[in-house]
């Protein structure tokens, strides 16, 4: 793909920052709009300090005037939209932020993108893309023997998070069908890897195990997720950006279904080897009350992406999970800063003084 200018939203979060680092490595120029919520972390982008290929903008996708201004000023080839509230448990305890960011935020972004796209010369209109990053959770839950989700599987979201993402997917689809905005959507399974906020299963379990704290398994631990290494998700997004069919959706998955309990046992075995604690780490496993409405199984059929765009996951779970555990061991300070809450105060102070 020729070098492009990309307006990335949510590029200081887990997947967004992995994407920004990889896109810059591949020669693209990034304008990174992120509100730095509790999940956004400017430290993820420290290696880009002073790099003219990355411009960080501290602001919200809910600010339509700011988004319009960035579109006019930078004339990006594409908007790559990651920004969201992303944690299912938080959506259960406080759904309002999910409605605001995931639905109203996506709506605001679509409105600004449409206005900008309509004003472009025809040649530029043809090249413009709005890539919406979504989730497999919009399809609901599978039983043990149902076939994997494919692009035509009906939407059946079960949590406020997945319902808000489903609503945003529908808005994106509608802006293509009604107004012709050149959109494409990806629906991906569970990601893991560096920079994942330690509220999600894998980094939470690694952090707790290292700290000698209980490893809380929801329900019976038999829920299944399809795990994909984050670099493979970023690679899929770049492939879809380059050659995805307009108005289309692409499922992205790891071909790697695993039960939660097996994931946690694997993490414990790796830690027993890389960070021995005297006693096996799996002695810390504790069963706790289940997540309300907990989806039983996700599985992704990503054959369309493989067939049409030649994408396939490159990282095996065996190598990806070892790399991930090693990354968290090597980056204990990154985690400590987050869990102490100190980094948020620092960011607030630093940015309010500069604005
Ligand atoms: P994350 O929670 O780690 O990061 C979200 C980022 O969005 C943060 O940097 C946050 O500051 C930013 N943000 C939140 N509200 C904003 C706003 N109003 N304006 C600008 N920025 C804002 O999320 P993630 O896990 O990296 O997920 C990124 C995207 O990928 C989300 O849309 C999510 O639904 C989707 N997704 C995630 C996974 C996964 O396993 N994590 C899988 C499939 C799809
Ligand atoms: O499928 C894609 C989705 O994956 C993304 O859209 C979401 O943004 C992302 O957060 C993730 O959602 P999950 O709910 O699957 O991820 P989480 O890491 O929260 O939980 C994974 C599984 O582990 C789930 O079955 C709940 C369970 N779990 C989670 C936590 C945090 C536990 O058993 N104990 C825990 O403490």
PDB file of N, CA and C and ligand atoms in Angstrom, residues 86-89 135-137 161 188-190 199-202 204-205 216-218 223 225 227 260 291 294-295 298, ligand 2:
ATOM      1  N   UNK A  86     -14.751  -0.018  25.731  1.00  0.00           N
ATOM      2  CA  UNK A  86     -14.558  -1.376  25.205  1.00  0.00           C
ATOM      3  C   UNK A  86     -14.722  -2.513  26.210  1.00  0.00           C
ATOM      4  N   UNK A  87     -14.981  -2.185  27.493  1.00  0.00           N
ATOM      5  CA  UNK A  87     -14.983  -3.281  28.482  1.00  0.00           C
ATOM      6  C   UNK A  87     -16.402  -3.685  28.882  1.00  0.00           C
ATOM      7  N   UNK A  88     -16.741  -4.931  28.632  1.00  0.00           N
ATOM      8  CA  UNK A  88     -18.099  -5.434  28.865  1.00  0.00           C
ATOM      9  C   UNK A  88     -18.535  -5.219  30.323  1.00  0.00           C
ATOM     10  N   UNK A  89     -17.652  -5.523  31.269  1.00  0.00           N
ATOM     11  CA  UNK A  89     -18.040  -5.379  32.688  1.00  0.00           C
ATOM     12  C   UNK A  89     -18.377  -3.929  33.038  1.00  0.00           C
ATOM     13  N   UNK A 135     -16.583  -5.518  16.515  1.00  0.00           N
ATOM     14  CA  UNK A 135     -16.348  -6.715  17.325  1.00  0.00           C
ATOM     15  C   UNK A 135     -17.239  -7.883  16.907  1.00  0.00           C
ATOM     16  N   UNK A 136     -16.798  -9.086  17.238  1.00  0.00           N
ATOM     17  CA  UNK A 136     -17.635 -10.271  16.989  1.00  0.00           C
ATOM     18  C   UNK A 136     -18.801 -10.349  17.978  1.00  0.00           C
ATOM     19  N   UNK A 137     -18.749  -9.562  19.066  1.00  0.00           N
ATOM     20  CA  UNK A 137     -19.787  -9.673  20.098  1.00  0.00           C
ATOM     21  C   UNK A 137     -21.160  -9.236  19.602  1.00  0.00           C
ATOM     22  N   UNK A 161     -22.400  -3.071  26.019  1.00  0.00           N
ATOM     23  CA  UNK A 161     -21.248  -2.837  25.125  1.00  0.00           C
ATOM     24  C   UNK A 161     -21.560  -3.327  23.714  1.00  0.00           C
ATOM     25  N   UNK A 188     -13.977  -8.187  14.735  1.00  0.00           N
ATOM     26  CA  UNK A 188     -12.867  -9.043  15.182  1.00  0.00           C
ATOM     27  C   UNK A 188     -13.171  -9.735  16.510  1.00  0.00           C
ATOM     28  N   UNK A 189     -12.493 -10.843  16.717  1.00  0.00           N
ATOM     29  CA  UNK A 189     -12.602 -11.604  17.964  1.00  0.00           C
ATOM     30  C   UNK A 189     -11.656 -11.020  19.020  1.00  0.00           C
ATOM     31  N   UNK A 190     -11.518 -11.712  20.164  1.00  0.00           N
ATOM     32  CA  UNK A 190     -10.711 -11.210  21.294  1.00  0.00           C
ATOM     33  C   UNK A 190      -9.239 -11.068  20.925  1.00  0.00           C
ATOM     34  N   UNK A 199      -7.497  -4.646  32.806  1.00  0.00           N
ATOM     35  CA  UNK A 199      -8.847  -4.992  33.282  1.00  0.00           C
ATOM     36  C   UNK A 199      -9.382  -6.176  32.468  1.00  0.00           C
ATOM     37  N   UNK A 200      -8.738  -6.486  31.334  1.00  0.00           N
ATOM     38  CA  UNK A 200      -9.180  -7.566  30.451  1.00  0.00           C
ATOM     39  C   UNK A 200      -8.527  -8.875  30.885  1.00  0.00           C
ATOM     40  N   UNK A 201      -9.156 -10.009  30.519  1.00  0.00           N
ATOM     41  CA  UNK A 201      -8.786 -11.302  31.100  1.00  0.00           C
ATOM     42  C   UNK A 201      -7.269 -11.550  31.152  1.00  0.00           C
ATOM     43  N   UNK A 202      -6.604 -11.506  29.989  1.00  0.00           N
ATOM     44  CA  UNK A 202      -5.201 -11.963  29.963  1.00  0.00           C
ATOM     45  C   UNK A 202      -4.264 -11.058  30.771  1.00  0.00           C
ATOM     46  N   UNK A 204      -5.035  -8.971  33.125  1.00  0.00           N
ATOM     47  CA  UNK A 204      -5.446  -8.975  34.535  1.00  0.00           C
ATOM     48  C   UNK A 204      -4.899 -10.207  35.245  1.00  0.00           C
ATOM     49  N   UNK A 205      -4.999 -11.354  34.563  1.00  0.00           N
ATOM     50  CA  UNK A 205      -4.530 -12.597  35.190  1.00  0.00           C
ATOM     51  C   UNK A 205      -3.009 -12.582  35.349  1.00  0.00           C
ATOM     52  N   UNK A 216      -9.504 -14.408  39.433  1.00  0.00           N
ATOM     53  CA  UNK A 216     -10.969 -14.573  39.506  1.00  0.00           C
ATOM     54  C   UNK A 216     -11.581 -15.095  38.211  1.00  0.00           C
ATOM     55  N   UNK A 217     -12.059 -16.345  38.251  1.00  0.00           N
ATOM     56  CA  UNK A 217     -12.698 -16.957  37.078  1.00  0.00           C
ATOM     57  C   UNK A 217     -14.209 -16.760  37.205  1.00  0.00           C
ATOM     58  N   UNK A 218     -14.817 -16.126  36.202  1.00  0.00           N
ATOM     59  CA  UNK A 218     -16.273 -15.933  36.223  1.00  0.00           C
ATOM     60  C   UNK A 218     -16.973 -17.269  35.942  1.00  0.00           C
ATOM     61  N   UNK A 223     -16.471 -20.728  29.407  1.00  0.00           N
ATOM     62  CA  UNK A 223     -16.810 -19.840  28.281  1.00  0.00           C
ATOM     63  C   UNK A 223     -15.648 -19.833  27.283  1.00  0.00           C
ATOM     64  N   UNK A 225     -13.609 -18.166  23.954  1.00  0.00           N
ATOM     65  CA  UNK A 225     -13.306 -16.993  23.147  1.00  0.00           C
ATOM     66  C   UNK A 225     -12.305 -17.415  22.065  1.00  0.00           C
ATOM     67  N   UNK A 227      -9.064 -16.289  20.316  1.00  0.00           N
ATOM     68  CA  UNK A 227      -8.019 -15.301  20.629  1.00  0.00           C
ATOM     69  C   UNK A 227      -7.105 -15.038  19.441  1.00  0.00           C
ATOM     70  N   UNK A 260     -11.849 -20.182  28.934  1.00  0.00           N
ATOM     71  CA  UNK A 260     -11.166 -19.234  29.834  1.00  0.00           C
ATOM     72  C   UNK A 260     -10.236 -19.946  30.815  1.00  0.00           C
ATOM     73  N   UNK A 291     -20.472 -13.158  35.277  1.00  0.00           N
ATOM     74  CA  UNK A 291     -20.869 -11.892  34.635  1.00  0.00           C
ATOM     75  C   UNK A 291     -22.332 -12.029  34.208  1.00  0.00           C
ATOM     76  N   UNK A 294     -23.569 -13.384  30.551  1.00  0.00           N
ATOM     77  CA  UNK A 294     -22.251 -13.791  30.021  1.00  0.00           C
ATOM     78  C   UNK A 294     -22.387 -14.653  28.762  1.00  0.00           C
ATOM     79  N   UNK A 295     -21.892 -14.162  27.621  1.00  0.00           N
ATOM     80  CA  UNK A 295     -21.937 -14.945  26.374  1.00  0.00           C
ATOM     81  C   UNK A 295     -21.092 -16.208  26.534  1.00  0.00           C
ATOM     82  N   UNK A 298     -17.797 -17.533  21.582  1.00  0.00           N
ATOM     83  CA  UNK A 298     -17.608 -16.798  20.323  1.00  0.00           C
ATOM     84  C   UNK A 298     -16.672 -17.627  19.439  1.00  0.00           C
TER      85      UNK A 298
HETATM   86  O1  LIG B   2     -14.787 -10.566  21.341  1.00  0.00           O
HETATM   87  C1  LIG B   2     -14.227  -9.289  21.196  1.00  0.00           C
HETATM   88  C2  LIG B   2     -14.344  -8.542  22.507  1.00  0.00           C
HETATM   89  O2  LIG B   2     -13.395  -9.126  23.397  1.00  0.00           O
HETATM   90  C3  LIG B   2     -14.074  -7.056  22.372  1.00  0.00           C
HETATM   91  O3  LIG B   2     -15.086  -6.493  21.545  1.00  0.00           O
HETATM   92  C4  LIG B   2     -14.070  -6.365  23.740  1.00  0.00           C
HETATM   93  O4  LIG B   2     -13.741  -5.010  23.607  1.00  0.00           O
HETATM   94  C5  LIG B   2     -13.046  -7.057  24.614  1.00  0.00           C
HETATM   95  O5  LIG B   2     -13.050  -6.498  25.905  1.00  0.00           O
HETATM   96  C6  LIG B   2     -13.326  -8.560  24.700  1.00  0.00           C
HETATM   97  O6  LIG B   2     -14.544  -8.816  25.431  1.00  0.00           O
HETATM   98  P1  LIG B   2     -14.653 -10.033  26.478  1.00  0.00           P
HETATM   99  O7  LIG B   2     -15.750  -9.754  27.413  1.00  0.00           O
HETATM  100  O8  LIG B   2     -14.638 -11.340  25.758  1.00  0.00           O
HETATM  101  O9  LIG B   2     -13.201  -9.864  27.183  1.00  0.00           O
HETATM  102  P2  LIG B   2     -12.722  -9.935  28.711  1.00  0.00           P
HETATM  103  O10 LIG B   2     -11.232  -9.928  28.673  1.00  0.00           O
HETATM  104  O11 LIG B   2     -13.416  -8.949  29.565  1.00  0.00           O
HETATM  105  O12 LIG B   2     -13.198 -11.389  29.158  1.00  0.00           O
HETATM  106  C7  LIG B   2     -12.795 -12.549  28.448  1.00  0.00           C
HETATM  107  C8  LIG B   2     -13.472 -13.733  29.104  1.00  0.00           C
HETATM  108  O13 LIG B   2     -12.900 -13.920  30.412  1.00  0.00           O
HETATM  109  C9  LIG B   2     -14.965 -13.571  29.314  1.00  0.00           C
HETATM  110  O14 LIG B   2     -15.603 -14.819  29.115  1.00  0.00           O
HETATM  111  C10 LIG B   2     -15.090 -13.143  30.784  1.00  0.00           C
HETATM  112  C11 LIG B   2     -13.911 -13.853  31.437  1.00  0.00           C
HETATM  113  N1  LIG B   2     -13.310 -13.171  32.602  1.00  0.00           N
HETATM  114  C12 LIG B   2     -12.939 -11.868  32.447  1.00  0.00           C
HETATM  115  C13 LIG B   2     -12.392 -11.180  33.501  1.00  0.00           C
HETATM  116  C14 LIG B   2     -11.975  -9.733  33.352  1.00  0.00           C
HETATM  117  C15 LIG B   2     -13.106 -13.850  33.794  1.00  0.00           C
HETATM  118  O15 LIG B   2     -13.423 -15.046  33.895  1.00  0.00           O
HETATM  119  N2  LIG B   2     -12.553 -13.172  34.838  1.00  0.00           N
HETATM  120  C16 LIG B   2     -12.190 -11.856  34.760  1.00  0.00           C
HETATM  121  O16 LIG B   2     -11.712 -11.295  35.771  1.00  0.00           O
END
